[in-house]
């Protein structure tokens, strides 16, 4: 059964990822009050590794191909490990609005890295949509600002998180040609957890004093925004370009505004609503297909960014 039989599955996987990553901001806010950045990252990754490992064993998928390991190791260290620690730490040093604006440089870097390292194009619709979405992310950030200060260290950490995120995504893309999303993310999560093992002592001591709600939020982060969301992300990434997948994550700020309203009773400001609408509009533009009519006697070319071998790839997850 091929992906062309069920073309809705990749968009559904991308939407699942975006919703779960948006929910992570709500959980991080609770867990971060009881756990330090490194301990929170390690606890989240351990929970994610246990869930992913159990599913991998049940499905008997085994090890990915040898060609997947460079990407697994790189994404594991940079995205699962460094990104999570840097982001957790950075959000303690700067206000939420500044962190949102800085981290949302990541999708732009993904498009640039993808064009440079993976040979992906930079279609005008993608660039236009990312520009609109980034403007929306800035507006959301401004709406969230004003509650806390910013430090040079915090700004640097958020920028480091954005770079690590982008590099991790781009390194994971070629690995997906040698293994399923479940395989790639299981071992990537494991490597990230190993990289965070120096925080083991801190995690144990903080878990002894942390309220149950904070620990449950940490477990939630590992099971859903990590284990499930990274797997659905990899499934969708294998079937489109890194640039388009990065642009899709600009829906996260808009969803965070809505979730904070429903779950935390934080009524969004008019500025926040405008920013959220811009984020969603930019995603719609970046994901839309370029309308290029066929020339006389020549069929229309497939849309840039769709690789034939990936479209015909047999589903593994």
mmCIF file of C-alpha atoms in Angstrom:
data_model
loop_
_atom_site.group_PDB
_atom_site.id
_atom_site.type_symbol
_atom_site.label_atom_id
_atom_site.label_comp_id
_atom_site.label_asym_id
_atom_site.label_seq_id
_atom_site.Cartn_x
_atom_site.Cartn_y
_atom_site.Cartn_z
ATOM 1 C CA UNK A 1 0.000 0.000 0.000
ATOM 2 C CA UNK A 2 1.581 3.290 -1.046
ATOM 3 C CA UNK A 3 1.253 6.862 0.151
ATOM 4 C CA UNK A 4 -0.596 7.816 -3.032
ATOM 5 C CA UNK A 5 -3.436 5.510 -1.945
ATOM 6 C CA UNK A 6 -3.996 7.567 1.204
ATOM 7 C CA UNK A 7 -2.759 11.110 0.435
ATOM 8 C CA UNK A 8 -4.417 12.442 3.603
ATOM 9 C CA UNK A 9 -2.123 10.544 5.951
ATOM 10 C CA UNK A 10 0.940 12.797 5.656
ATOM 11 C CA UNK A 11 -1.051 16.036 6.255
ATOM 12 C CA UNK A 12 -2.850 14.339 9.156
ATOM 13 C CA UNK A 13 0.505 13.317 10.642
ATOM 14 C CA UNK A 14 1.814 16.886 10.313
ATOM 15 C CA UNK A 15 -1.322 18.272 11.984
ATOM 16 C CA UNK A 16 -0.972 15.785 14.845
ATOM 17 C CA UNK A 17 2.601 16.916 15.416
ATOM 18 C CA UNK A 18 1.715 20.605 15.408
ATOM 19 C CA UNK A 19 -1.150 20.168 17.894
ATOM 20 C CA UNK A 20 0.947 18.081 20.287
ATOM 21 C CA UNK A 21 3.938 20.427 20.098
ATOM 22 C CA UNK A 22 1.631 23.339 20.877
ATOM 23 C CA UNK A 23 0.308 21.463 23.919
ATOM 24 C CA UNK A 24 3.898 21.011 25.093
ATOM 25 C CA UNK A 25 4.182 24.719 25.902
ATOM 26 C CA UNK A 26 1.348 24.387 28.411
ATOM 27 C CA UNK A 27 2.927 21.336 30.065
ATOM 28 C CA UNK A 28 6.414 22.856 30.124
ATOM 29 C CA UNK A 29 5.011 25.843 31.994
ATOM 30 C CA UNK A 30 3.854 23.543 34.785
ATOM 31 C CA UNK A 31 6.745 21.073 34.866
ATOM 32 C CA UNK A 32 9.340 23.851 34.574
ATOM 33 C CA UNK A 33 8.331 25.230 37.963
ATOM 34 C CA UNK A 34 9.587 22.082 39.703
ATOM 35 C CA UNK A 35 12.281 20.780 37.351
ATOM 36 C CA UNK A 36 15.450 22.454 36.110
ATOM 37 C CA UNK A 37 16.115 22.552 32.321
ATOM 38 C CA UNK A 38 18.448 19.546 32.131
ATOM 39 C CA UNK A 39 16.404 17.376 34.479
ATOM 40 C CA UNK A 40 13.186 18.166 32.607
ATOM 41 C CA UNK A 41 14.802 17.290 29.277
ATOM 42 C CA UNK A 42 16.189 14.005 30.628
ATOM 43 C CA UNK A 43 12.893 12.964 32.233
ATOM 44 C CA UNK A 44 10.993 13.775 29.055
ATOM 45 C CA UNK A 45 13.446 11.836 26.881
ATOM 46 C CA UNK A 46 13.475 8.798 29.185
ATOM 47 C CA UNK A 47 9.684 8.610 29.061
ATOM 48 C CA UNK A 48 9.732 9.008 25.290
ATOM 49 C CA UNK A 49 12.409 6.349 24.836
ATOM 50 C CA UNK A 50 10.481 3.807 26.939
ATOM 51 C CA UNK A 51 7.298 4.312 24.930
ATOM 52 C CA UNK A 52 9.020 4.307 21.542
ATOM 53 C CA UNK A 53 11.161 1.306 22.474
ATOM 54 C CA UNK A 54 8.123 -0.688 23.559
ATOM 55 C CA UNK A 55 6.291 0.069 20.316
ATOM 56 C CA UNK A 56 9.396 -0.809 18.288
ATOM 57 C CA UNK A 57 9.627 -4.191 20.008
ATOM 58 C CA UNK A 58 5.924 -4.930 19.550
ATOM 59 C CA UNK A 59 6.134 -4.037 15.854
ATOM 60 C CA UNK A 60 9.410 -5.999 15.483
ATOM 61 C CA UNK A 61 10.965 -3.342 13.283
ATOM 62 C CA UNK A 62 14.500 -3.870 14.566
ATOM 63 C CA UNK A 63 17.409 -1.634 13.626
ATOM 64 C CA UNK A 64 17.337 0.899 10.772
ATOM 65 C CA UNK A 65 19.767 0.648 7.856
ATOM 66 C CA UNK A 66 23.400 1.610 8.251
ATOM 67 C CA UNK A 67 22.895 4.763 6.186
ATOM 68 C CA UNK A 68 20.431 6.116 8.771
ATOM 69 C CA UNK A 69 22.887 6.295 11.668
ATOM 70 C CA UNK A 70 24.710 9.548 10.826
ATOM 71 C CA UNK A 71 21.372 11.348 10.753
ATOM 72 C CA UNK A 72 20.093 9.547 13.857
ATOM 73 C CA UNK A 73 23.171 10.459 15.888
ATOM 74 C CA UNK A 74 23.215 14.074 14.718
ATOM 75 C CA UNK A 75 19.507 14.668 15.249
ATOM 76 C CA UNK A 76 19.620 12.806 18.565
ATOM 77 C CA UNK A 77 22.366 15.006 19.982
ATOM 78 C CA UNK A 78 21.247 18.302 18.466
ATOM 79 C CA UNK A 79 17.444 18.106 18.352
ATOM 80 C CA UNK A 80 16.477 15.685 21.101
ATOM 81 C CA UNK A 81 19.304 16.671 23.432
ATOM 82 C CA UNK A 82 20.746 20.150 22.929
ATOM 83 C CA UNK A 83 17.549 21.769 21.653
ATOM 84 C CA UNK A 84 15.420 20.642 24.610
ATOM 85 C CA UNK A 85 17.962 21.693 27.247
ATOM 86 C CA UNK A 86 18.694 25.038 25.582
ATOM 87 C CA UNK A 87 15.013 25.852 25.103
ATOM 88 C CA UNK A 88 14.075 24.916 28.687
ATOM 89 C CA UNK A 89 16.955 27.020 30.009
ATOM 90 C CA UNK A 90 16.366 29.916 27.634
ATOM 91 C CA UNK A 91 12.701 30.221 28.595
ATOM 92 C CA UNK A 92 13.801 30.746 32.203
ATOM 93 C CA UNK A 93 16.061 33.633 31.206
ATOM 94 C CA UNK A 94 13.802 35.583 28.824
ATOM 95 C CA UNK A 95 10.109 36.392 28.743
ATOM 96 C CA UNK A 96 7.777 34.135 26.777
ATOM 97 C CA UNK A 97 7.357 36.590 23.912
ATOM 98 C CA UNK A 98 11.084 36.965 23.290
ATOM 99 C CA UNK A 99 11.580 33.194 23.417
ATOM 100 C CA UNK A 100 8.759 32.661 20.905
ATOM 101 C CA UNK A 101 10.212 35.173 18.448
ATOM 102 C CA UNK A 102 13.771 33.826 18.679
ATOM 103 C CA UNK A 103 12.895 30.123 18.439
ATOM 104 C CA UNK A 104 10.695 30.794 15.405
ATOM 105 C CA UNK A 105 13.814 31.627 13.444
ATOM 106 C CA UNK A 106 14.179 27.830 13.284
ATOM 107 C CA UNK A 107 11.803 27.170 10.346
ATOM 108 C CA UNK A 108 13.589 29.827 8.288
ATOM 109 C CA UNK A 109 16.917 28.135 9.009
ATOM 110 C CA UNK A 110 15.409 24.765 8.065
ATOM 111 C CA UNK A 111 14.456 26.098 4.630
ATOM 112 C CA UNK A 112 17.914 27.614 4.113
ATOM 113 C CA UNK A 113 19.770 24.525 5.382
ATOM 114 C CA UNK A 114 17.510 22.278 3.304
ATOM 115 C CA UNK A 115 18.262 24.272 0.164
ATOM 116 C CA UNK A 116 21.989 24.203 0.859
ATOM 117 C CA UNK A 117 22.500 20.651 2.163
ATOM 118 C CA UNK A 118 19.622 18.674 0.657
ATOM 119 C CA UNK A 119 19.272 20.450 -2.668
ATOM 120 C CA UNK A 120 15.695 21.496 -1.919
ATOM 121 C CA UNK A 121 14.332 24.482 -3.747
ATOM 122 C CA UNK A 122 13.019 27.711 -2.268
ATOM 123 C CA UNK A 123 9.702 28.251 -4.067
ATOM 124 C CA UNK A 124 8.219 31.723 -3.907
ATOM 125 C CA UNK A 125 5.093 30.477 -2.141
ATOM 126 C CA UNK A 126 7.203 28.876 0.568
ATOM 127 C CA UNK A 127 9.237 32.043 1.109
ATOM 128 C CA UNK A 128 6.148 34.246 1.053
ATOM 129 C CA UNK A 129 4.266 31.995 3.469
ATOM 130 C CA UNK A 130 7.216 31.805 5.864
ATOM 131 C CA UNK A 131 7.538 35.592 5.781
ATOM 132 C CA UNK A 132 3.870 36.022 6.681
ATOM 133 C CA UNK A 133 4.053 33.380 9.405
ATOM 134 C CA UNK A 134 7.222 34.815 10.924
ATOM 135 C CA UNK A 135 5.571 38.231 11.035
ATOM 136 C CA UNK A 136 2.670 36.569 12.843
ATOM 137 C CA UNK A 137 5.070 34.897 15.290
ATOM 138 C CA UNK A 138 6.632 38.283 16.022
ATOM 139 C CA UNK A 139 3.187 39.782 16.647
ATOM 140 C CA UNK A 140 2.309 36.888 18.987
ATOM 141 C CA UNK A 141 5.631 37.408 20.743
ATOM 142 C CA UNK A 142 4.945 41.109 21.215
ATOM 143 C CA UNK A 143 1.515 40.273 22.618
ATOM 144 C CA UNK A 144 3.136 37.888 25.127
ATOM 145 C CA UNK A 145 5.974 40.229 26.094
ATOM 146 C CA UNK A 146 6.086 42.557 29.020
ATOM 147 C CA UNK A 147 5.997 39.944 31.793
ATOM 148 C CA UNK A 148 9.631 39.485 32.740
ATOM 149 C CA UNK A 149 13.024 40.464 31.467
ATOM 150 C CA UNK A 150 15.524 39.254 28.932
ATOM 151 C CA UNK A 151 19.201 38.503 29.365
ATOM 152 C CA UNK A 152 22.011 38.101 26.891
ATOM 153 C CA UNK A 153 22.379 34.490 28.046
ATOM 154 C CA UNK A 154 18.683 33.818 27.484
ATOM 155 C CA UNK A 155 18.743 35.291 23.986
ATOM 156 C CA UNK A 156 21.832 33.239 23.138
ATOM 157 C CA UNK A 157 20.207 30.056 24.452
ATOM 158 C CA UNK A 158 17.044 30.591 22.412
ATOM 159 C CA UNK A 159 19.090 31.229 19.283
ATOM 160 C CA UNK A 160 21.131 28.094 20.018
ATOM 161 C CA UNK A 161 17.883 26.152 20.362
ATOM 162 C CA UNK A 162 16.677 27.442 16.978
ATOM 163 C CA UNK A 163 19.922 26.436 15.257
ATOM 164 C CA UNK A 164 19.980 22.999 16.928
ATOM 165 C CA UNK A 165 16.348 22.414 15.917
ATOM 166 C CA UNK A 166 17.008 23.346 12.289
ATOM 167 C CA UNK A 167 20.193 21.279 12.037
ATOM 168 C CA UNK A 168 18.446 18.303 13.646
ATOM 169 C CA UNK A 169 15.549 18.395 11.193
ATOM 170 C CA UNK A 170 17.798 18.661 8.145
ATOM 171 C CA UNK A 171 20.050 15.828 9.349
ATOM 172 C CA UNK A 172 17.027 13.610 10.049
ATOM 173 C CA UNK A 173 15.570 13.999 6.553
ATOM 174 C CA UNK A 174 18.106 11.767 4.685
ATOM 175 C CA UNK A 175 18.034 9.212 7.514
ATOM 176 C CA UNK A 176 14.353 8.563 6.781
ATOM 177 C CA UNK A 177 15.363 7.031 3.455
ATOM 178 C CA UNK A 178 17.045 4.185 5.380
ATOM 179 C CA UNK A 179 14.494 3.466 8.089
ATOM 180 C CA UNK A 180 10.972 4.111 9.302
ATOM 181 C CA UNK A 181 10.018 7.162 11.320
ATOM 182 C CA UNK A 182 9.551 4.930 14.359
ATOM 183 C CA UNK A 183 13.079 3.517 14.035
ATOM 184 C CA UNK A 184 14.733 6.885 13.412
ATOM 185 C CA UNK A 185 12.997 8.631 16.295
ATOM 186 C CA UNK A 186 13.325 5.756 18.774
ATOM 187 C CA UNK A 187 17.086 5.710 18.499
ATOM 188 C CA UNK A 188 17.300 9.493 18.138
ATOM 189 C CA UNK A 189 15.384 9.859 21.403
ATOM 190 C CA UNK A 190 17.631 7.258 23.037
ATOM 191 C CA UNK A 191 20.770 9.123 21.951
ATOM 192 C CA UNK A 192 19.318 12.382 23.239
ATOM 193 C CA UNK A 193 18.610 10.724 26.599
ATOM 194 C CA UNK A 194 22.177 9.394 26.769
ATOM 195 C CA UNK A 195 23.500 12.892 26.035
ATOM 196 C CA UNK A 196 21.434 14.200 28.973
ATOM 197 C CA UNK A 197 22.545 11.524 31.464
ATOM 198 C CA UNK A 198 24.790 14.015 33.342
ATOM 199 C CA UNK A 199 21.530 15.486 34.708
ATOM 200 C CA UNK A 200 20.508 12.160 36.315
ATOM 201 C CA UNK A 201 21.393 13.189 39.870
ATOM 202 C CA UNK A 202 19.508 16.468 39.525
ATOM 203 C CA UNK A 203 16.449 14.671 38.112
ATOM 204 C CA UNK A 204 16.363 12.181 41.007
ATOM 205 C CA UNK A 205 16.660 14.860 43.677
ATOM 206 C CA UNK A 206 14.091 17.158 42.065
ATOM 207 C CA UNK A 207 11.617 14.317 41.468
ATOM 208 C CA UNK A 208 11.620 13.596 45.200
ATOM 209 C CA UNK A 209 10.331 17.105 45.967
ATOM 210 C CA UNK A 210 8.290 17.846 42.839
ATOM 211 C CA UNK A 211 4.479 17.897 43.025
ATOM 212 C CA UNK A 212 2.696 15.064 41.251
ATOM 213 C CA UNK A 213 1.228 17.447 38.649
ATOM 214 C CA UNK A 214 4.690 18.555 37.533
ATOM 215 C CA UNK A 215 5.920 14.969 37.220
ATOM 216 C CA UNK A 216 2.812 13.963 35.279
ATOM 217 C CA UNK A 217 3.361 16.878 32.921
ATOM 218 C CA UNK A 218 6.945 15.733 32.384
ATOM 219 C CA UNK A 219 5.713 12.225 31.560
ATOM 220 C CA UNK A 220 3.083 13.694 29.226
ATOM 221 C CA UNK A 221 5.837 15.604 27.418
ATOM 222 C CA UNK A 222 7.720 12.363 26.867
ATOM 223 C CA UNK A 223 4.761 10.266 25.715
ATOM 224 C CA UNK A 224 2.848 12.664 23.472
ATOM 225 C CA UNK A 225 4.860 15.733 22.280
ATOM 226 C CA UNK A 226 7.990 13.537 22.047
ATOM 227 C CA UNK A 227 7.186 9.867 21.315
ATOM 228 C CA UNK A 228 4.018 10.361 19.288
ATOM 229 C CA UNK A 229 4.632 13.801 17.778
ATOM 230 C CA UNK A 230 8.202 13.118 16.635
ATOM 231 C CA UNK A 231 7.057 9.878 14.984
ATOM 232 C CA UNK A 232 4.222 11.566 13.099
ATOM 233 C CA UNK A 233 6.646 14.358 12.208
ATOM 234 C CA UNK A 234 9.106 11.874 10.692
ATOM 235 C CA UNK A 235 6.308 10.180 8.758
ATOM 236 C CA UNK A 236 5.298 13.496 7.190
ATOM 237 C CA UNK A 237 8.901 14.701 6.700
ATOM 238 C CA UNK A 238 9.715 11.595 4.638
ATOM 239 C CA UNK A 239 6.991 12.637 2.189
ATOM 240 C CA UNK A 240 7.728 16.340 1.675
ATOM 241 C CA UNK A 241 10.596 18.814 1.922
ATOM 242 C CA UNK A 242 12.217 19.933 5.159
ATOM 243 C CA UNK A 243 11.378 23.536 4.281
ATOM 244 C CA UNK A 244 7.653 22.881 3.969
ATOM 245 C CA UNK A 245 7.580 20.877 7.186
ATOM 246 C CA UNK A 246 9.401 23.662 8.989
ATOM 247 C CA UNK A 247 6.889 26.195 7.700
ATOM 248 C CA UNK A 248 4.041 24.019 9.002
ATOM 249 C CA UNK A 249 5.276 24.494 12.574
ATOM 250 C CA UNK A 250 4.361 28.174 12.347
ATOM 251 C CA UNK A 251 0.855 27.020 13.231
ATOM 252 C CA UNK A 252 2.152 26.268 16.742
ATOM 253 C CA UNK A 253 2.065 29.883 18.069
ATOM 254 C CA UNK A 254 -1.545 30.268 16.925
ATOM 255 C CA UNK A 255 -2.540 27.028 18.648
ATOM 256 C CA UNK A 256 -0.682 27.999 21.825
ATOM 257 C CA UNK A 257 -2.744 31.199 22.013
ATOM 258 C CA UNK A 258 -5.956 29.159 21.747
ATOM 259 C CA UNK A 259 -4.852 26.442 24.184
ATOM 260 C CA UNK A 260 -3.732 28.980 26.777
ATOM 261 C CA UNK A 261 -7.180 30.549 26.502
ATOM 262 C CA UNK A 262 -9.033 27.232 26.974
ATOM 263 C CA UNK A 263 -6.726 25.428 29.423
ATOM 264 C CA UNK A 264 -5.144 28.274 31.396
ATOM 265 C CA UNK A 265 -7.934 30.842 31.156
ATOM 266 C CA UNK A 266 -5.491 33.312 29.586
ATOM 267 C CA UNK A 267 -7.686 35.489 27.396
ATOM 268 C CA UNK A 268 -5.717 36.402 24.239
ATOM 269 C CA UNK A 269 -5.187 40.070 23.430
ATOM 270 C CA UNK A 270 -6.363 41.453 20.070
ATOM 271 C CA UNK A 271 -2.696 41.624 19.061
ATOM 272 C CA UNK A 272 -2.267 37.937 19.889
ATOM 273 C CA UNK A 273 -5.306 37.000 17.813
ATOM 274 C CA UNK A 274 -3.995 38.975 14.832
ATOM 275 C CA UNK A 275 -0.609 37.273 15.143
ATOM 276 C CA UNK A 276 -2.224 33.847 15.305
ATOM 277 C CA UNK A 277 -4.263 34.523 12.176
ATOM 278 C CA UNK A 278 -1.112 35.650 10.352
ATOM 279 C CA UNK A 279 0.707 32.467 11.401
ATOM 280 C CA UNK A 280 -2.080 30.264 10.047
ATOM 281 C CA UNK A 281 -2.378 32.309 6.830
ATOM 282 C CA UNK A 282 1.350 31.959 6.206
ATOM 283 C CA UNK A 283 1.193 28.190 6.715
ATOM 284 C CA UNK A 284 -1.679 27.983 4.229
ATOM 285 C CA UNK A 285 0.307 29.925 1.635
ATOM 286 C CA UNK A 286 3.525 27.934 2.152
ATOM 287 C CA UNK A 287 1.703 24.593 1.883
ATOM 288 C CA UNK A 288 -0.359 25.543 -1.177
ATOM 289 C CA UNK A 289 0.546 24.170 -4.569
ATOM 290 C CA UNK A 290 2.034 26.376 -7.239
ATOM 291 C CA UNK A 291 -0.515 26.655 -10.040
ATOM 292 C CA UNK A 292 1.480 26.199 -13.205
ATOM 293 C CA UNK A 293 -0.609 25.351 -16.216
ATOM 294 C CA UNK A 294 0.716 22.784 -18.689
ATOM 295 C CA UNK A 295 2.200 24.050 -21.883
ATOM 296 C CA UNK A 296 0.683 22.908 -25.118
ATOM 297 C CA UNK A 297 1.700 19.316 -25.770
ATOM 298 C CA UNK A 298 3.485 18.964 -22.440
ATOM 299 C CA UNK A 299 1.961 17.679 -19.228
ATOM 300 C CA UNK A 300 2.284 19.784 -16.117
ATOM 301 C CA UNK A 301 5.360 19.080 -14.043
ATOM 302 C CA UNK A 302 4.893 17.772 -10.532
ATOM 303 C CA UNK A 303 5.077 20.324 -7.774
ATOM 304 C CA UNK A 304 8.599 21.022 -6.554
ATOM 305 C CA UNK A 305 9.464 19.327 -3.333
ATOM 306 C CA UNK A 306 7.751 15.997 -3.991
ATOM 307 C CA UNK A 307 10.214 13.205 -4.568
ATOM 308 C CA UNK A 308 8.916 10.344 -6.640
ATOM 309 C CA UNK A 309 10.726 7.713 -4.676
ATOM 310 C CA UNK A 310 9.279 9.039 -1.420
ATOM 311 C CA UNK A 311 5.763 9.212 -2.834
ATOM 312 C CA UNK A 312 6.001 5.583 -3.831
ATOM 313 C CA UNK A 313 7.617 4.560 -0.578
ATOM 314 C CA UNK A 314 5.767 1.753 1.237
ATOM 315 C CA UNK A 315 4.318 2.891 4.543
ATOM 316 C CA UNK A 316 6.221 1.644 7.531
ATOM 317 C CA UNK A 317 4.482 3.454 10.342
#
